[in-house]
Amino acid sequence: MGRGYARYRQGLVHFQDSGGLVRPRPGERPLVLLHQSPQSTRQFESAFKPLVARGIRFIAIDTPGFGFSDPTPTIPKVEDWAPAVVAVLDHLGIQQADVLGHHTGALIATEVSLQHPERVGRLILNGPFPVNKAERAEYIAAGDQRHAAGVAVVDGSHMLKSFETRVRMWGPDPDPAIITRSIAEKYQTLGPYWWGHHAAFRYDHTAALKRVTHRTLILTNTGDDIYELALRARTLRPDFAYVEIQGGSHDIVDQQPEAWSDAVVAFLRSE
């Protein structure tokens, strides 16, 4: 696995690259992977081997402020993160890539396709977020409450609360090692961990989806906590391809990496 940094106007962007491990089919584009918040490229670790086994070159990118990427100097908007993705493509000499985003990453992927349409081949939105005005206000209020509960305290109980929340989100048979990784990612961010949800909850994905012109897949799973929003996005854009995986939860990539990779690759290689 390759690993490196690209520089853009607001700092360094960390990425992982499987280019040295695979020989893509002629004409195939690399696949950019954009993670949810507050995580990092490690969200996709369980799918790394399945994707390589299927001959996919992927470039997984840490959103600015998360993983090992520098934060923006001020509280970011989703729109502020798109240039970081293009900077990685420029650094690697890639003119065009397919782009996949999960949850917050799906919003960033959408924005990359709008700001730089010539750099995107196909688009995969794994967990779109077309909320209405009232729902947006509820998400923002709930997010503020969660972030207040996550403030560091000397007895470390903030980490236990975060862990317990992730256990509930996982569903049956939670994997404590993966949940530990998720909590560690949350608190090791180089920027405030709450910036991800702050930006996502304020992004108008409904309006953005209406402007997308790329061949697009809405990917979801029936146990995802925002599954109903994927159905709404499907109604909004019936011209998009649609695939749902049965079961799983917020952590579908870790829970069903083979099925998830199959769905991704099938779309990328469809006629």
Short mmCIF file of C-alpha atoms in Angstrom, two decimals:
data_model
loop_
_atom_site.label_atom_id
_atom_site.label_comp_id
_atom_site.label_asym_id
_atom_site.label_seq_id
_atom_site.Cartn_x
_atom_site.Cartn_y
_atom_site.Cartn_z
CA MET A 1 0.00 0.00 0.00
CA GLY A 2 1.32 3.41 -0.93
CA ARG A 3 0.90 6.37 1.37
CA GLY A 4 1.69 10.03 0.94
CA TYR A 5 0.77 13.68 1.13
CA ALA A 6 -0.41 16.23 -1.39
CA ARG A 7 -0.20 19.95 -0.77
CA TYR A 8 -3.03 22.38 -1.43
CA ARG A 9 -3.66 25.96 -0.43
CA GLN A 10 -4.68 25.08 3.15
CA GLY A 11 -2.08 22.48 4.04
CA LEU A 12 -1.19 18.83 3.55
CA VAL A 13 -3.68 16.12 2.58
CA HIS A 14 -2.92 12.52 3.53
CA PHE A 15 -3.89 9.63 1.25
CA GLN A 16 -3.46 5.88 0.81
CA ASP A 17 -2.98 4.44 -2.68
CA SER A 18 -3.23 0.82 -3.83
CA GLY A 19 -1.68 1.63 -7.21
CA GLY A 20 1.39 -0.53 -6.58
CA LEU A 21 -0.72 -3.59 -5.79
CA VAL A 22 -3.02 -3.84 -8.80
CA ARG A 23 -3.02 -3.71 -12.57
CA PRO A 24 -6.31 -2.06 -13.55
CA ARG A 25 -8.13 -3.15 -16.67
CA PRO A 26 -7.47 -1.03 -19.77
CA GLY A 27 -9.45 2.19 -19.62
CA GLU A 28 -10.41 1.86 -15.96
CA ARG A 29 -10.13 4.91 -13.75
CA PRO A 30 -8.82 4.91 -10.18
CA LEU A 31 -11.44 5.07 -7.43
CA VAL A 32 -11.30 7.84 -4.83
CA LEU A 33 -12.66 6.85 -1.40
CA LEU A 34 -13.98 9.59 0.90
CA HIS A 35 -14.83 8.65 4.48
CA GLN A 36 -17.58 9.57 6.92
CA SER A 37 -17.07 11.85 9.92
CA PRO A 38 -15.36 11.79 12.32
CA GLN A 39 -13.20 9.00 10.87
CA SER A 40 -10.39 8.66 8.33
CA THR A 41 -9.26 6.48 5.43
CA ARG A 42 -9.15 3.61 7.89
CA GLN A 43 -12.94 3.40 7.58
CA PHE A 44 -12.33 1.48 4.35
CA GLU A 45 -9.62 -0.85 5.68
CA SER A 46 -11.88 -3.92 5.63
CA ALA A 47 -12.53 -3.32 1.92
CA PHE A 48 -8.91 -2.70 0.92
CA LYS A 49 -8.11 -6.35 0.22
CA PRO A 50 -11.45 -7.08 -1.51
CA LEU A 51 -10.98 -4.09 -3.81
CA VAL A 52 -7.39 -5.04 -4.63
CA ALA A 53 -8.52 -8.62 -5.29
CA ARG A 54 -10.99 -7.22 -7.83
CA GLY A 55 -8.28 -5.21 -9.55
CA ILE A 56 -9.39 -1.78 -8.35
CA ARG A 57 -6.83 0.93 -7.79
CA PHE A 58 -8.20 3.10 -5.03
CA ILE A 59 -6.98 6.33 -3.47
CA ALA A 60 -8.42 6.83 0.01
CA ILE A 61 -8.18 10.43 1.21
CA ASP A 62 -8.29 11.86 4.74
CA THR A 63 -10.66 14.83 4.78
CA PRO A 64 -8.81 18.00 5.92
CA GLY A 65 -8.74 18.01 9.71
CA PHE A 66 -9.27 14.24 9.97
CA GLY A 67 -6.85 11.34 10.01
CA PHE A 68 -3.46 12.81 9.15
CA SER A 69 -4.63 15.71 6.98
CA ASP A 70 -4.11 19.31 8.10
CA PRO A 71 -7.25 21.15 9.21
CA THR A 72 -8.60 24.23 7.50
CA PRO A 73 -7.76 27.46 9.36
CA THR A 74 -11.44 28.13 10.12
CA ILE A 75 -14.61 26.06 10.53
CA PRO A 76 -15.07 24.50 7.08
CA LYS A 77 -17.99 24.02 4.75
CA VAL A 78 -18.28 20.90 2.60
CA GLU A 79 -17.42 23.12 -0.37
CA ASP A 80 -14.04 23.91 1.22
CA TRP A 81 -12.96 20.27 1.16
CA ALA A 82 -13.41 19.55 -2.55
CA PRO A 83 -10.11 21.23 -3.60
CA ALA A 84 -8.19 18.86 -1.33
CA VAL A 85 -9.44 15.88 -3.36
CA VAL A 86 -8.38 17.50 -6.62
CA ALA A 87 -4.99 18.30 -5.10
CA VAL A 88 -4.39 14.59 -4.48
CA LEU A 89 -5.35 13.76 -8.07
CA ASP A 90 -2.96 16.45 -9.33
CA HIS A 91 -0.19 15.17 -7.07
CA LEU A 92 -0.60 11.64 -8.48
CA GLY A 93 -0.95 12.80 -12.08
CA ILE A 94 -4.51 11.50 -12.39
CA GLN A 95 -6.68 13.43 -14.82
CA GLN A 96 -9.96 11.70 -14.00
CA ALA A 97 -11.16 9.32 -11.30
CA ASP A 98 -14.36 7.71 -10.14
CA VAL A 99 -15.36 9.09 -6.73
CA LEU A 100 -17.11 7.31 -3.85
CA GLY A 101 -18.13 8.91 -0.59
CA HIS A 102 -19.76 7.47 2.51
CA HIS A 103 -22.09 9.75 4.53
CA THR A 104 -20.10 13.02 4.94
CA GLY A 105 -17.84 11.68 2.20
CA ALA A 106 -20.87 11.41 -0.11
CA LEU A 107 -21.44 15.14 0.27
CA ILE A 108 -17.79 15.88 -0.50
CA ALA A 109 -17.91 13.55 -3.50
CA THR A 110 -20.98 15.40 -4.78
CA GLU A 111 -19.24 18.73 -4.37
CA VAL A 112 -16.13 17.52 -6.21
CA SER A 113 -18.35 16.50 -9.13
CA LEU A 114 -19.95 19.97 -9.17
CA GLN A 115 -16.81 22.05 -8.73
CA HIS A 116 -14.62 19.94 -11.02
CA PRO A 117 -16.91 17.90 -13.30
CA GLU A 118 -14.10 17.14 -15.75
CA ARG A 119 -12.12 15.33 -13.03
CA VAL A 120 -14.91 12.87 -12.16
CA GLY A 121 -15.93 9.82 -14.17
CA ARG A 122 -18.60 8.00 -12.16
CA LEU A 123 -20.00 8.97 -8.79
CA ILE A 124 -21.04 6.68 -5.92
CA LEU A 125 -23.05 8.21 -3.07
CA ASN A 126 -23.06 5.76 -0.16
CA GLY A 127 -25.52 7.45 2.15
CA PRO A 128 -26.91 10.63 0.57
CA PHE A 129 -28.36 13.32 2.84
CA PRO A 130 -31.31 15.15 1.19
CA VAL A 131 -32.95 16.52 4.36
CA ASN A 132 -35.58 19.24 4.45
CA LYS A 133 -35.33 22.47 6.45
CA ALA A 134 -37.01 21.14 9.58
CA GLU A 135 -34.95 17.95 9.58
CA ARG A 136 -31.77 19.96 9.10
CA ALA A 137 -32.57 22.00 12.22
CA GLU A 138 -33.11 18.78 14.18
CA TYR A 139 -29.80 17.30 13.00
CA ILE A 140 -27.96 20.49 13.90
CA ALA A 141 -29.49 20.63 17.38
CA ALA A 142 -28.82 16.94 18.06
CA GLY A 143 -25.28 17.32 16.73
CA ASP A 144 -24.61 20.21 19.09
CA GLN A 145 -25.79 18.09 22.03
CA ARG A 146 -23.56 15.16 21.05
CA HIS A 147 -20.57 17.40 20.60
CA ALA A 148 -21.12 18.96 24.02
CA ALA A 149 -21.18 15.45 25.52
CA GLY A 150 -17.92 14.63 23.73
CA VAL A 151 -15.88 17.41 25.32
CA ALA A 152 -12.83 15.91 27.04
CA VAL A 153 -13.09 15.47 30.81
CA VAL A 154 -10.40 14.35 33.22
CA ASP A 155 -11.96 10.98 34.09
CA GLY A 156 -12.12 9.96 30.41
CA SER A 157 -15.86 9.31 30.55
CA HIS A 158 -16.29 11.20 27.27
CA MET A 159 -14.50 8.33 25.51
CA LEU A 160 -16.67 5.71 27.22
CA LYS A 161 -19.82 7.59 26.17
CA SER A 162 -18.55 7.72 22.60
CA PHE A 163 -17.76 4.01 22.70
CA GLU A 164 -21.20 3.13 24.04
CA THR A 165 -22.84 5.21 21.31
CA ARG A 166 -20.88 3.39 18.61
CA VAL A 167 -21.84 0.02 20.13
CA ARG A 168 -25.51 0.97 19.84
CA MET A 169 -25.02 2.15 16.26
CA TRP A 170 -23.32 -1.11 15.26
CA GLY A 171 -26.27 -3.36 16.04
CA PRO A 172 -25.94 -7.10 16.82
CA ASP A 173 -22.50 -8.57 17.54
CA PRO A 174 -20.47 -5.36 17.74
CA ASP A 175 -16.75 -5.68 17.04
CA PRO A 176 -14.91 -4.01 19.96
CA ALA A 177 -11.63 -3.73 18.04
CA ILE A 178 -13.20 -1.84 15.15
CA ILE A 179 -15.21 0.37 17.49
CA THR A 180 -12.01 1.15 19.41
CA ARG A 181 -10.40 2.19 16.13
CA SER A 182 -13.36 4.47 15.36
CA ILE A 183 -13.17 6.19 18.75
CA ALA A 184 -9.41 6.62 18.46
CA GLU A 185 -9.89 8.21 15.03
CA LYS A 186 -12.48 10.58 16.46
CA TYR A 187 -10.19 11.94 19.16
CA GLN A 188 -6.93 12.01 17.23
CA THR A 189 -8.17 14.38 14.52
CA LEU A 190 -5.87 17.31 13.78
CA GLY A 191 -8.87 19.63 13.76
CA PRO A 192 -11.93 19.61 16.05
CA TYR A 193 -13.72 16.33 15.47
CA TRP A 194 -17.15 18.02 15.38
CA TRP A 195 -16.27 19.99 12.25
CA GLY A 196 -17.33 17.06 10.04
CA HIS A 197 -20.92 16.92 11.21
CA HIS A 198 -21.08 20.71 11.50
CA ALA A 199 -20.34 20.98 7.78
CA ALA A 200 -22.46 18.00 6.71
CA PHE A 201 -25.62 19.09 8.53
CA ARG A 202 -25.45 22.52 6.90
CA TYR A 203 -24.85 21.30 3.34
CA ASP A 204 -27.88 21.38 1.03
CA HIS A 205 -27.52 17.98 -0.56
CA THR A 206 -31.01 18.15 -2.07
CA ALA A 207 -30.08 21.16 -4.18
CA ALA A 208 -26.70 19.67 -5.01
CA LEU A 209 -28.17 16.35 -6.15
CA LYS A 210 -30.39 18.17 -8.62
CA ARG A 211 -27.28 19.60 -10.30
CA VAL A 212 -25.31 16.35 -10.66
CA THR A 213 -24.74 15.36 -14.29
CA HIS A 214 -22.45 12.36 -13.84
CA ARG A 215 -23.46 8.73 -14.05
CA THR A 216 -24.24 8.07 -10.40
CA LEU A 217 -25.00 5.20 -8.03
CA ILE A 218 -26.96 5.61 -4.81
CA LEU A 219 -25.57 2.89 -2.56
CA THR A 220 -27.18 2.10 0.79
CA ASN A 221 -27.98 -0.71 3.19
CA THR A 222 -31.29 -1.38 4.86
CA GLY A 223 -29.85 -1.07 8.38
CA ASP A 224 -28.17 2.28 7.79
CA ASP A 225 -29.40 5.00 10.15
CA ILE A 226 -30.08 7.26 7.14
CA TYR A 227 -31.50 4.53 4.89
CA GLU A 228 -34.76 6.47 4.43
CA LEU A 229 -32.80 9.41 3.02
CA ALA A 230 -31.31 7.12 0.37
CA LEU A 231 -34.86 6.20 -0.65
CA ARG A 232 -35.69 9.89 -0.82
CA ALA A 233 -32.64 10.53 -3.00
CA ARG A 234 -33.76 7.70 -5.27
CA THR A 235 -37.12 9.42 -5.73
CA LEU A 236 -35.40 12.75 -6.32
CA ARG A 237 -33.09 11.26 -8.96
CA PRO A 238 -34.74 8.16 -10.48
CA ASP A 239 -32.17 8.32 -13.29
CA PHE A 240 -29.42 7.32 -10.87
CA ALA A 241 -28.55 3.67 -10.42
CA TYR A 242 -29.62 2.28 -7.05
CA VAL A 243 -28.33 -0.65 -4.97
CA GLU A 244 -29.18 -1.60 -1.41
CA ILE A 245 -27.37 -4.19 0.69
CA GLN A 246 -29.48 -6.08 3.18
CA GLY A 247 -28.84 -5.49 6.87
CA GLY A 248 -25.74 -3.91 8.29
CA SER A 249 -25.67 -0.52 9.91
CA HIS A 250 -23.66 2.70 9.93
CA ASP A 251 -20.57 0.45 9.71
CA ILE A 252 -21.50 -1.48 6.56
CA VAL A 253 -17.99 -1.37 5.08
CA ASP A 254 -16.61 -3.20 8.13
CA GLN A 255 -19.62 -5.49 8.48
CA GLN A 256 -20.00 -6.66 4.86
CA PRO A 257 -16.81 -5.70 2.99
CA GLU A 258 -17.22 -8.36 0.29
CA ALA A 259 -20.82 -7.49 -0.53
CA TRP A 260 -20.01 -3.78 -0.38
CA SER A 261 -17.04 -4.21 -2.72
CA ASP A 262 -19.11 -6.31 -5.12
CA ALA A 263 -21.73 -3.56 -5.35
CA VAL A 264 -19.11 -0.87 -5.94
CA VAL A 265 -17.21 -2.79 -8.60
CA ALA A 266 -20.36 -3.93 -10.40
CA PHE A 267 -21.36 -0.30 -10.92
CA LEU A 268 -17.90 0.82 -11.98
CA ARG A 269 -17.76 -1.93 -14.61
CA SER A 270 -21.37 -1.73 -15.79
CA GLU A 271 -22.13 -0.72 -19.35
#
